[in-house]
Coordinates of C-alpha atoms in Angstrom, one line a residue:
M1140 CA 21.6 50.5 77.2
G1141 CA 21.5 54.2 76.8
R1142 CA 18.6 55.7 78.5
N1143 CA 20.3 58.1 80.9
W1144 CA 23.4 59.0 78.9
S1145 CA 23.4 62.0 76.5
K1146 CA 24.4 61.5 72.9
K1147 CA 25.9 64.3 70.8
S1148 CA 24.7 63.2 67.4
G1149 CA 22.1 63.4 67.4
R1150 CA 0.0 41.1 49.8
A1151 CA -1.5 39.4 47.2
D1152 CA 0.8 37.0 45.3
T1153 CA 2.0 38.5 42.1
G1154 CA 3.8 35.5 40.6
A1155 CA 3.0 34.6 37.0
A1156 CA 1.7 31.1 36.5
G1157 CA 2.2 29.2 33.3
R1158 CA 3.6 26.0 31.8
S1159 CA 6.9 24.8 33.1
G1160 CA 9.8 26.1 31.0
A1161 CA 7.6 28.3 28.8
L1162 CA 9.2 31.5 27.6
L1163 CA 7.9 34.8 28.9
A1164 CA 6.7 36.6 25.7
L1165 CA 4.1 38.9 27.1
T1166 CA 4.7 42.6 27.8
L1167 CA 3.4 43.2 31.3
A1168 CA 2.1 46.6 32.4
V1169 CA 3.8 48.2 35.4
G1170 CA 1.5 49.4 38.1
L1171 CA 2.5 51.6 40.9
T1172 CA 0.9 51.4 44.3
G1173 CA 1.4 54.0 47.0
L1174 CA 2.3 52.7 50.5
T1175 CA 1.8 54.1 53.9
A1176 CA 4.6 56.4 55.1
C1177 CA 7.1 55.1 57.6
G1178 CA 6.2 57.8 60.0
G1179 CA 9.0 59.4 62.0
N1180 CA 12.0 57.4 60.9
G1181 CA 13.5 60.1 58.7
D1182 CA 13.9 57.9 55.6
G1183 CA 12.4 60.3 53.2
G1184 CA 9.0 60.6 54.8
G1185 CA 7.8 57.2 53.7
D1186 CA 8.2 54.1 51.7
A1187 CA 8.7 54.5 47.9
P1188 CA 6.0 53.1 45.6
S1189 CA 6.1 49.4 44.9
A1190 CA 6.2 47.9 41.4
S1191 CA 4.4 44.9 40.0
A1192 CA 6.2 41.5 39.6
S1193 CA 6.8 42.3 36.0
T1194 CA 9.8 44.4 37.0
N1195 CA 13.1 43.3 38.6
D1196 CA 14.5 45.1 41.7
R1197 CA 15.6 48.1 39.7
G1198 CA 12.3 48.6 38.0
Q1199 CA 13.4 47.2 34.6
Q1200 CA 11.4 44.9 32.3
P1201 CA 12.1 41.2 32.9
F1202 CA 14.4 39.2 30.7
K1203 CA 12.9 37.4 27.7
G1204 CA 13.8 34.0 26.2
P1205 CA 16.6 31.5 26.9
D1206 CA 19.2 33.6 25.1
R1207 CA 19.2 36.3 27.7
L1208 CA 20.8 36.5 31.1
G1209 CA 18.3 37.2 33.8
P1210 CA 18.4 39.8 36.5
T1211 CA 20.1 39.5 39.9
P1212 CA 17.9 38.0 42.6
S1213 CA 15.8 40.5 44.5
A1214 CA 16.5 40.0 48.2
V1215 CA 17.1 42.0 51.4
P1216 CA 19.8 41.5 52.4
S1217 CA 21.3 41.2 48.9
V1218 CA 22.9 38.0 47.8
R1219 CA 26.7 38.1 48.0
E1220 CA 27.4 36.1 44.8
W1221 CA 25.3 35.5 41.7
K1222 CA 26.4 33.9 38.5
A1223 CA 23.8 34.1 35.8
V1224 CA 23.6 31.7 32.8
R1225 CA 21.4 31.7 29.7
G1226 CA 18.1 30.1 30.1
P1227 CA 14.4 30.6 30.8
G1228 CA 14.7 30.5 34.6
W1229 CA 12.1 29.2 37.1
Q1230 CA 8.6 30.4 37.7
R1231 CA 5.8 28.9 39.8
T1232 CA 3.2 27.0 38.0
E1233 CA 0.1 25.1 39.0
H1234 CA 2.3 22.0 39.2
T1235 CA 5.0 23.4 41.3
R1236 CA 5.9 21.6 44.5
V1237 CA 8.4 22.1 47.3
V1238 CA 10.3 18.8 47.5
T1239 CA 12.6 17.5 50.2
G1240 CA 13.8 14.1 51.3
S1241 CA 15.2 15.4 54.5
D1242 CA 13.0 15.1 57.6
S1243 CA 14.8 18.0 59.2
L1244 CA 13.8 20.3 56.4
R1245 CA 10.1 19.4 56.5
D1246 CA 9.2 22.6 58.4
E1247 CA 11.2 24.8 56.0
A1248 CA 9.4 23.1 53.1
K1249 CA 6.0 23.5 54.5
L1250 CA 6.5 27.2 55.3
L1251 CA 7.7 27.9 51.8
A1252 CA 4.9 25.9 50.3
D1253 CA 2.3 27.7 52.3
E1254 CA 3.8 31.1 51.3
L1255 CA 3.8 30.1 47.6
K1256 CA 0.4 28.3 47.9
V1257 CA 1.8 25.0 46.5
K1258 CA 2.1 21.5 47.9
V1259 CA 5.0 19.7 49.7
A1260 CA 6.3 16.4 48.3
K1261 CA 9.0 13.9 49.1
G1262 CA 10.2 13.7 45.5
P1263 CA 11.7 12.9 43.2
S1264 CA 11.8 16.5 42.0
R1265 CA 10.8 17.5 38.5
T1266 CA 10.7 20.5 36.3
G1267 CA 8.9 23.4 38.0
D1268 CA 9.7 22.2 41.5
I1269 CA 11.8 23.7 44.4
E1270 CA 14.0 21.1 46.0
L1271 CA 15.5 21.6 49.5
K1272 CA 18.6 19.5 50.4
R1273 CA 21.2 19.2 53.1
D1274 CA 24.7 19.3 51.7
N1275 CA 26.1 15.8 51.3
G1276 CA 29.6 17.1 50.6
D1277 CA 29.6 16.5 46.8
N1278 CA 28.0 19.8 45.7
G1279 CA 25.7 18.1 43.3
G1280 CA 28.3 15.8 41.9
K1281 CA 31.0 18.4 41.6
K1282 CA 33.7 18.8 44.2
D1283 CA 33.9 22.3 45.5
K1284 CA 36.7 23.0 48.0
K1285 CA 35.3 26.4 48.7
D1286 CA 32.0 24.9 50.1
K1287 CA 33.7 22.2 52.0
K1288 CA 36.7 24.1 53.4
G1289 CA 35.7 27.7 53.2
K1290 CA 35.5 29.8 56.3
S1291 CA 32.2 30.8 57.8
G1292 CA 31.2 34.1 56.3
E1293 CA 32.4 33.3 52.8
P1294 CA 29.6 33.0 50.3
G1295 CA 28.0 29.6 50.4
S1296 CA 30.0 28.4 53.4
G1297 CA 29.3 27.8 57.1
P1298 CA 26.2 26.6 58.9
E1299 CA 24.2 29.6 57.6
G1300 CA 25.5 29.5 54.1
Y1301 CA 23.5 28.1 51.1
R1302 CA 23.7 27.5 47.4
L1303 CA 20.7 28.2 45.2
V1304 CA 20.7 26.7 41.7
S1305 CA 18.1 27.7 39.2
R1306 CA 18.5 25.5 36.2
D1307 CA 16.2 24.0 33.5
G1308 CA 13.0 25.3 35.2
K1309 CA 13.8 23.9 38.6
V1310 CA 15.3 25.4 41.8
T1311 CA 17.5 23.5 44.2
I1312 CA 18.5 25.0 47.5
T1313 CA 21.3 23.3 49.4
G1314 CA 22.9 24.1 52.8
S1315 CA 25.1 22.3 55.3
D1316 CA 22.6 23.2 58.0
D1317 CA 18.8 23.8 58.1
A1318 CA 19.4 27.5 58.7
G1319 CA 21.2 28.0 55.4
V1320 CA 18.5 26.2 53.5
F1321 CA 15.9 28.4 55.2
Y1322 CA 17.8 31.6 54.1
G1323 CA 17.8 30.2 50.6
T1324 CA 14.1 30.0 50.7
R1325 CA 13.9 33.6 51.7
T1326 CA 15.9 34.6 48.7
L1327 CA 13.7 32.6 46.4
L1328 CA 10.5 33.9 48.0
Q1329 CA 11.5 37.6 47.9
T1330 CA 12.6 37.3 44.3
H1331 CA 9.4 35.6 43.4
R1332 CA 7.5 38.5 45.0
A1333 CA 9.5 41.1 43.2
Q1334 CA 10.1 39.5 39.8
G1335 CA 7.5 36.7 39.5
R1336 CA 10.3 34.2 38.6
F1337 CA 13.9 33.3 39.3
A1338 CA 16.5 33.7 36.6
E1339 CA 18.8 30.9 35.5
G1340 CA 21.9 30.8 37.5
T1341 CA 23.6 30.1 40.8
V1342 CA 23.6 32.0 44.1
R1343 CA 26.2 31.4 46.8
D1344 CA 25.4 33.3 49.9
A1345 CA 26.3 33.4 53.6
P1346 CA 26.3 36.1 56.4
D1347 CA 29.4 37.9 57.3
R1348 CA 28.5 38.1 61.0
P1349 CA 27.1 35.2 63.1
Q1350 CA 25.0 37.4 65.4
R1351 CA 22.4 39.6 63.6
G1352 CA 19.5 40.8 65.7
F1353 CA 16.8 43.0 67.1
S1354 CA 16.5 44.0 70.7
L1355 CA 13.1 45.1 72.1
D1356 CA 12.4 46.7 75.5
I1357 CA 9.1 45.1 76.6
A1358 CA 9.5 46.3 80.2
R1359 CA 8.8 50.0 79.8
K1360 CA 6.4 49.7 76.9
N1361 CA 4.0 46.8 76.5
F1362 CA 4.2 45.1 73.2
S1363 CA 1.6 42.4 72.5
A1364 CA 2.6 38.8 71.7
D1365 CA 1.1 39.2 68.2
W1366 CA 3.2 42.4 67.6
I1367 CA 6.3 40.5 68.6
K1368 CA 5.4 37.6 66.3
D1369 CA 4.9 40.0 63.4
R1370 CA 8.5 41.2 64.0
I1371 CA 9.8 37.7 64.1
R1372 CA 8.3 37.0 60.7
E1373 CA 9.8 40.2 59.4
M1374 CA 13.2 39.2 60.9
G1375 CA 13.0 35.8 59.3
D1376 CA 12.7 37.3 55.9
L1377 CA 15.6 39.6 56.6
K1378 CA 17.8 36.7 57.7
L1379 CA 18.2 38.0 61.2
N1380 CA 18.8 35.4 63.8
Q1381 CA 18.5 36.9 67.3
L1382 CA 15.7 38.6 69.2
Q1383 CA 16.6 40.1 72.6
L1384 CA 13.8 40.8 75.0
H1385 CA 14.5 43.3 77.8
L1386 CA 12.3 41.9 80.5
S1387 CA 13.0 44.0 83.6
D1388 CA 13.2 47.7 84.2
D1389 CA 12.1 50.4 86.7
Q1390 CA 8.6 50.7 85.1
A1391 CA 7.6 47.1 84.9
F1392 CA 8.5 43.4 84.8
R1393 CA 6.4 42.0 81.9
V1394 CA 6.8 38.2 81.9
E1395 CA 4.9 35.7 84.1
S1396 CA 7.0 34.4 87.0
D1397 CA 6.4 31.3 89.2
T1398 CA 9.2 32.0 91.6
H1399 CA 8.4 35.6 92.2
P1400 CA 4.8 36.4 91.1
E1401 CA 4.8 39.5 93.3
I1402 CA 7.1 41.4 90.9
V1403 CA 5.0 40.8 87.7
S1404 CA 3.3 43.9 86.2
D1405 CA 0.1 44.1 84.2
P1406 CA -0.2 43.8 81.3
H1407 CA 2.4 41.1 80.8
L1408 CA 3.2 38.1 78.7
T1409 CA 2.3 34.7 80.0
K1410 CA 4.7 31.8 79.8
A1411 CA 2.4 30.2 77.3
Q1412 CA 2.8 33.3 75.1
I1413 CA 6.5 33.2 75.5
R1414 CA 6.7 29.6 74.5
D1415 CA 4.7 30.4 71.3
I1416 CA 7.1 33.3 70.6
V1417 CA 10.1 31.0 71.1
E1418 CA 8.6 28.3 68.9
L1419 CA 7.8 30.7 66.1
A1420 CA 11.3 32.2 66.3
A1421 CA 12.8 28.8 66.2
S1422 CA 10.9 28.1 63.0
R1423 CA 12.7 31.1 61.5
H1424 CA 16.1 30.0 63.0
I1425 CA 15.9 33.0 65.5
T1426 CA 17.2 32.6 69.0
V1427 CA 15.2 34.5 71.7
I1428 CA 17.6 36.0 74.3
P1429 CA 16.1 37.1 77.7
E1430 CA 17.6 40.1 79.5
I1431 CA 17.1 40.4 83.2
D1432 CA 19.1 43.5 83.9
S1433 CA 20.8 43.9 87.2
P1434 CA 22.0 45.4 89.6
G1435 CA 20.3 48.5 88.1
H1436 CA 17.0 48.8 86.3
L1437 CA 15.2 46.7 88.9
G1438 CA 12.6 49.3 90.0
A1439 CA 9.6 47.0 89.4
V1440 CA 11.3 44.2 91.4
L1441 CA 12.2 46.6 94.2
K1442 CA 8.6 47.9 94.5
A1443 CA 7.7 44.4 95.7
H1444 CA 11.0 44.1 97.8
P1445 CA 11.7 47.5 99.3
E1446 CA 14.0 45.9 101.9
L1447 CA 16.5 45.3 99.0
Q1448 CA 16.6 48.9 97.8
L1449 CA 20.0 50.5 97.8
R1450 CA 20.3 53.6 100.1
S1451 CA 23.0 56.2 100.2
A1452 CA 24.6 57.7 103.4
S1453 CA 22.0 60.5 103.3
G1454 CA 19.1 58.1 102.9
R1455 CA 18.6 58.7 99.2
T1456 CA 17.2 55.7 97.2
P1457 CA 18.5 55.7 93.7
R1458 CA 15.9 54.5 91.2
G1459 CA 16.2 50.8 90.2
A1460 CA 19.4 50.1 92.2
I1461 CA 19.4 46.9 94.3
D1462 CA 21.7 46.6 97.3
I1463 CA 24.4 44.3 96.1
S1464 CA 25.8 43.8 99.6
K1465 CA 22.7 41.8 100.6
P1466 CA 22.7 38.0 99.9
A1467 CA 18.9 38.1 99.5
A1468 CA 19.3 40.4 96.5
A1469 CA 21.5 37.9 94.8
D1470 CA 19.2 35.1 95.6
L1471 CA 16.2 36.9 94.1
V1472 CA 17.9 37.7 90.8
D1473 CA 19.4 34.2 90.5
D1474 CA 15.9 32.7 91.1
L1475 CA 14.7 34.7 88.0
L1476 CA 17.8 33.8 85.9
V1477 CA 17.3 30.1 86.6
E1478 CA 13.6 30.2 86.0
F1479 CA 13.9 31.9 82.7
A1480 CA 16.8 29.8 81.5
E1481 CA 14.3 27.0 81.0
L1482 CA 11.7 29.3 79.4
F1483 CA 14.2 30.6 76.8
P1484 CA 16.2 27.5 75.7
G1485 CA 18.6 29.3 73.4
R1486 CA 22.4 29.5 73.9
Y1487 CA 22.5 33.1 75.1
A1488 CA 21.2 35.1 78.1
H1489 CA 21.8 38.8 78.9
A1490 CA 22.7 39.7 82.4
G1491 CA 22.7 43.5 82.0
G1492 CA 25.1 45.3 84.3
D1493 CA 24.6 48.8 83.0
E1494 CA 23.9 52.1 84.7
Y1495 CA 24.2 51.0 88.3
Q1496 CA 23.6 54.2 90.1
A1497 CA 26.1 53.6 92.9
L1498 CA 28.9 53.9 90.3
M1499 CA 27.4 57.0 88.7
T1500 CA 28.5 59.4 91.5
Q1501 CA 31.7 61.3 92.0
N1502 CA 32.7 59.3 95.0
P1503 CA 30.9 55.9 95.3
E1504 CA 32.8 54.9 98.5
Q1505 CA 31.7 58.1 100.3
T1506 CA 28.2 58.1 99.0
Y1507 CA 27.5 54.4 99.6
P1508 CA 29.7 53.5 102.6
G1509 CA 27.8 50.2 103.2
L1510 CA 28.8 49.0 99.7
A1511 CA 32.4 50.1 100.3
Q1512 CA 32.6 48.3 103.6
E1513 CA 31.3 45.1 102.1
A1514 CA 33.8 45.4 99.2
R1515 CA 36.7 45.7 101.6
K1516 CA 35.4 42.8 103.7
R1517 CA 35.2 40.5 100.8
F1518 CA 38.1 41.5 98.7
G1519 CA 40.6 43.4 100.9
E1520 CA 41.5 46.9 101.9
N1521 CA 42.1 48.1 98.4
A1522 CA 38.7 47.0 97.1
K1523 CA 36.1 49.6 96.0
V1524 CA 32.4 49.6 95.1
Q1525 CA 33.2 48.8 91.5
D1526 CA 34.8 45.6 92.7
L1527 CA 31.6 44.6 94.5
A1528 CA 29.7 45.4 91.3
T1529 CA 32.1 43.4 89.2
A1530 CA 31.7 40.4 91.6
W1531 CA 27.9 40.8 91.4
L1532 CA 28.0 40.5 87.6
N1533 CA 30.5 37.6 87.8
D1534 CA 28.1 35.7 90.0
R1535 CA 25.2 36.3 87.7
A1536 CA 27.2 35.2 84.7
A1537 CA 28.3 32.1 86.6
T1538 CA 24.7 31.3 87.3
L1539 CA 23.8 31.5 83.6
R1540 CA 26.8 29.4 82.6
K1541 CA 25.7 26.6 85.1
H1542 CA 22.5 26.5 83.1
G1543 CA 24.1 26.2 79.7
K1544 CA 24.1 29.9 78.7
M1545 CA 26.7 32.1 77.3
P1546 CA 26.3 35.3 79.3
Q1547 CA 26.2 38.7 77.5
V1548 CA 26.7 41.9 79.5
W1549 CA 26.6 45.7 78.7
N1550 CA 30.0 47.3 78.3
D1551 CA 29.5 49.7 81.2
G1552 CA 29.2 46.7 83.5
M1553 CA 32.9 45.9 82.7
H1554 CA 35.3 47.9 84.8
R1555 CA 39.0 48.4 84.5
G1556 CA 41.7 48.5 87.1
G1557 CA 39.9 46.8 90.0
V1558 CA 40.9 44.2 92.5
V1559 CA 38.1 41.9 91.0
E1560 CA 38.3 41.2 87.3
P1561 CA 35.3 40.2 85.0
N1562 CA 35.2 36.4 84.6
K1563 CA 35.0 34.4 81.4
P1564 CA 33.5 33.3 79.1
R1565 CA 31.1 36.1 78.4
Q1566 CA 30.5 38.5 75.5
V1567 CA 30.4 42.3 75.7
A1568 CA 27.4 44.2 74.3
Y1569 CA 28.9 47.6 73.5
W1570 CA 26.3 50.4 73.4
T1571 CA 27.8 53.5 75.0
G1572 CA 31.0 55.5 75.6
R1573 CA 29.7 57.8 78.3
E1574 CA 29.8 55.7 81.4
Q1575 CA 32.0 56.6 84.4
G1576 CA 35.5 55.5 83.5
E1577 CA 34.4 55.0 79.9
R1578 CA 36.4 52.6 77.7
Q1579 CA 37.0 52.6 74.0
P1580 CA 35.9 49.4 72.1
A1581 CA 39.5 48.8 71.2
E1582 CA 40.3 48.3 74.8
Y1583 CA 37.9 45.4 75.1
L1584 CA 39.1 43.9 71.8
R1585 CA 42.7 44.2 72.8
E1586 CA 41.9 42.3 76.0
G1587 CA 40.4 39.5 73.9
W1588 CA 36.7 40.1 74.6
E1589 CA 34.2 39.2 71.9
V1590 CA 32.0 42.2 71.2
V1591 CA 28.4 42.6 69.9
N1592 CA 27.7 46.0 68.4
F1593 CA 24.8 48.0 69.8
N1594 CA 26.3 51.4 68.8
D1595 CA 23.8 54.0 70.2
E1596 CA 24.9 56.5 67.5
Y1597 CA 23.2 54.4 64.8
L1598 CA 21.2 51.5 66.3
Y1599 CA 19.2 53.0 69.1
Y1600 CA 15.5 53.8 68.6
V1601 CA 14.6 55.5 71.8
L1602 CA 10.9 56.4 72.1
G1603 CA 10.4 60.1 72.7
Q1604 CA 14.0 60.9 71.7
P1605 CA 15.1 62.0 75.2
N1606 CA 18.7 62.9 76.2
N1607 CA 19.5 64.1 72.7
F1608 CA 18.7 60.8 71.1
T1609 CA 17.2 61.0 67.6
Y1610 CA 15.3 58.3 65.8
P1611 CA 17.9 56.5 63.6
T1612 CA 17.4 56.4 59.8
G1613 CA 17.9 53.4 57.6
R1614 CA 19.7 55.6 55.1
R1615 CA 22.4 56.5 57.7
I1616 CA 22.9 52.9 58.7
Y1617 CA 23.0 51.8 55.1
E1618 CA 25.5 54.4 53.9
D1619 CA 27.7 55.0 57.0
W1620 CA 27.5 52.2 59.5
T1621 CA 29.3 48.8 59.6
P1622 CA 29.8 46.2 62.4
A1623 CA 33.3 47.7 62.8
V1624 CA 31.8 51.1 63.8
V1625 CA 31.2 50.2 67.5
R1626 CA 31.3 53.6 69.1
G1627 CA 30.5 57.0 67.5
T1628 CA 31.2 57.1 63.8
E1629 CA 34.8 55.8 63.5
P1630 CA 35.6 52.1 62.9
V1631 CA 37.9 50.1 65.2
P1632 CA 41.3 49.3 63.8
K1633 CA 41.1 46.8 60.9
K1634 CA 42.9 44.0 62.9
W1635 CA 39.9 43.9 65.3
A1636 CA 37.1 44.6 62.7
G1637 CA 36.5 41.0 61.6
R1638 CA 33.8 38.5 62.6
D1639 CA 36.1 36.7 65.1
H1640 CA 36.3 39.8 67.2
I1641 CA 33.0 41.7 66.5
L1642 CA 30.4 39.0 66.4
G1643 CA 27.7 41.1 64.9
G1644 CA 25.1 43.6 66.2
R1645 CA 21.5 44.4 67.1
F1646 CA 19.1 47.2 66.3
A1647 CA 17.4 48.2 69.6
V1648 CA 14.1 49.8 70.5
W1649 CA 14.0 51.4 74.0
G1650 CA 10.8 52.6 75.7
D1651 CA 12.0 55.6 77.6
L1652 CA 8.9 57.7 76.9
A1653 CA 6.6 54.8 76.3
D1654 CA 3.6 56.8 75.0
A1655 CA 5.6 58.8 72.5
Q1656 CA 4.6 56.3 69.8
T1657 CA 2.0 53.6 69.4
T1658 CA 3.2 50.1 68.6
E1659 CA 2.0 50.5 65.0
Q1660 CA 4.2 53.7 64.7
V1661 CA 7.2 51.8 66.1
A1662 CA 6.7 49.0 63.6
R1663 CA 6.6 51.5 60.7
G1664 CA 9.4 53.6 62.1
I1665 CA 11.9 50.7 62.5
R1666 CA 11.1 48.9 59.2
L1667 CA 13.7 50.5 57.0
P1668 CA 16.4 50.9 59.7
L1669 CA 16.0 47.2 60.6
A1670 CA 16.3 46.2 56.9
A1671 CA 19.4 48.4 56.6
T1672 CA 20.9 46.8 59.7
A1673 CA 20.2 43.3 58.2
Q1674 CA 22.0 44.3 55.0
K1675 CA 25.1 45.6 56.7
L1676 CA 25.4 42.6 59.1
W1677 CA 25.0 40.2 56.2
D1678 CA 27.5 42.1 54.0
P1679 CA 29.4 45.0 55.6
Q1680 CA 30.8 46.2 52.2
R1681 CA 29.5 49.4 50.7
P1682 CA 26.3 48.4 48.9
E1683 CA 26.1 48.6 45.1
R1684 CA 22.6 49.9 45.2
S1685 CA 21.8 53.5 46.1
W1686 CA 19.6 54.1 49.1
S1687 CA 16.6 55.0 46.9
D1688 CA 17.1 51.7 45.0
F1689 CA 17.3 49.8 48.3
V1690 CA 14.1 51.3 49.5
K1691 CA 12.3 50.3 46.3
L1692 CA 13.7 46.8 46.6
A1693 CA 12.6 46.6 50.2
N1694 CA 9.1 47.5 49.2
R1695 CA 8.9 45.0 46.4
V1696 CA 10.1 42.0 48.4
D1697 CA 8.0 42.7 51.5

């Protein structure tokens, strides 16, 4: 996760109302409004000014009349395919409704209607309306092999793909799954905010990567439930779909626990607050992923259970390290994994595995003879401490799988050449290349592991910037990073760069020096980096917009 390793590199609604299908014949004045600076993120010292809804995302005057092609939709991330046709386009009027005949899309319809300040109806749809539909396979009466048979990640295809048609003063958003329809509503809403209307034409859009997320360390720094909910709303607009919460660390354990209330720190989130967070996230098609990190980063747990603290031959007690030779240690951590498996009902759970202090010495067997002895007892005379650590993480992963979870682990919890091998299935969250016995990303990919990109060179926002970390900038992510750049600045070989091997990535906030920034400063500091990450996970290709144009767009659609 990157706290101890050193790194060398450092609204008011502006939509125009009017009669359905009326031509836009007025010349609207452009007003510029200064915004608060995004302090400390290095993206030019602050957000660029925002323009009124009379301009498109490049600051140009809007199209006029049915004989003109309208501008590209304004959305972050940008749509991947847009085909404009001649026509007046859609704009919200006093008669606009959000229409759906699908029970499963009622929540998406209500959310969009509330945001646009219009009503929800069952239909039939009419001019001026926005209709939300599940794909019935006929693509509006026209067969489309690309939609039906296209691979996930192709524009308009897969469970998160959608098709948005703006035609004859009405918008229809169609997807094979509710998530895709929801993302189509984000594109419509952002374009409405930026342009006041939606041009005539068709969007086909889908994410390149299935995992697109944000990871937040709530153990070392306390973030309120309201702050987290604000980020969820922000993530929803950016079409991000995973929120990882790092619950346990040396400084605190910040979620209510019924099985082990003695480990819980103050302040902390109650289970009721977590359920509210999970519910809000689900409404934005975001999965909340709990991380209970072990066998390191357990200082808050060990404060209540000193009998489980790891001790070296000299009596030293490495911070946060639990004694993995003791059955009671496994029982305690499994209690928590099982308890929170119910609280966080999504598919994934993170088991940690990083920075176990027993493996960060020159000679683990000599420094921790008790662990070495237990390893040989369990796995034979050739076994070492790393084998005991591998078995520990195997057991935690097995516990998660028994409760319906796909385990994810940090890459430095995956060791090569041991008597005990990591078990499957699991996914590897790759963040560092500075662990003992460090391994290149290509090694994991060659062995067939699925990888999630946490590259600490670009995606780590470490409070206080310790150990040569620097606050990441959106510009650097936007211009230089892709999901294939897993470690350092170089991409993995092309044969392993695709979505089948590298599932996506997450931008991460770590609270190493918790008081270095307020939560408000963190929110401002990560805004543009998070938007840039969302753009490159949705579409890794080099963006057409310059960074300055992207910043202007991000300000207009917010």
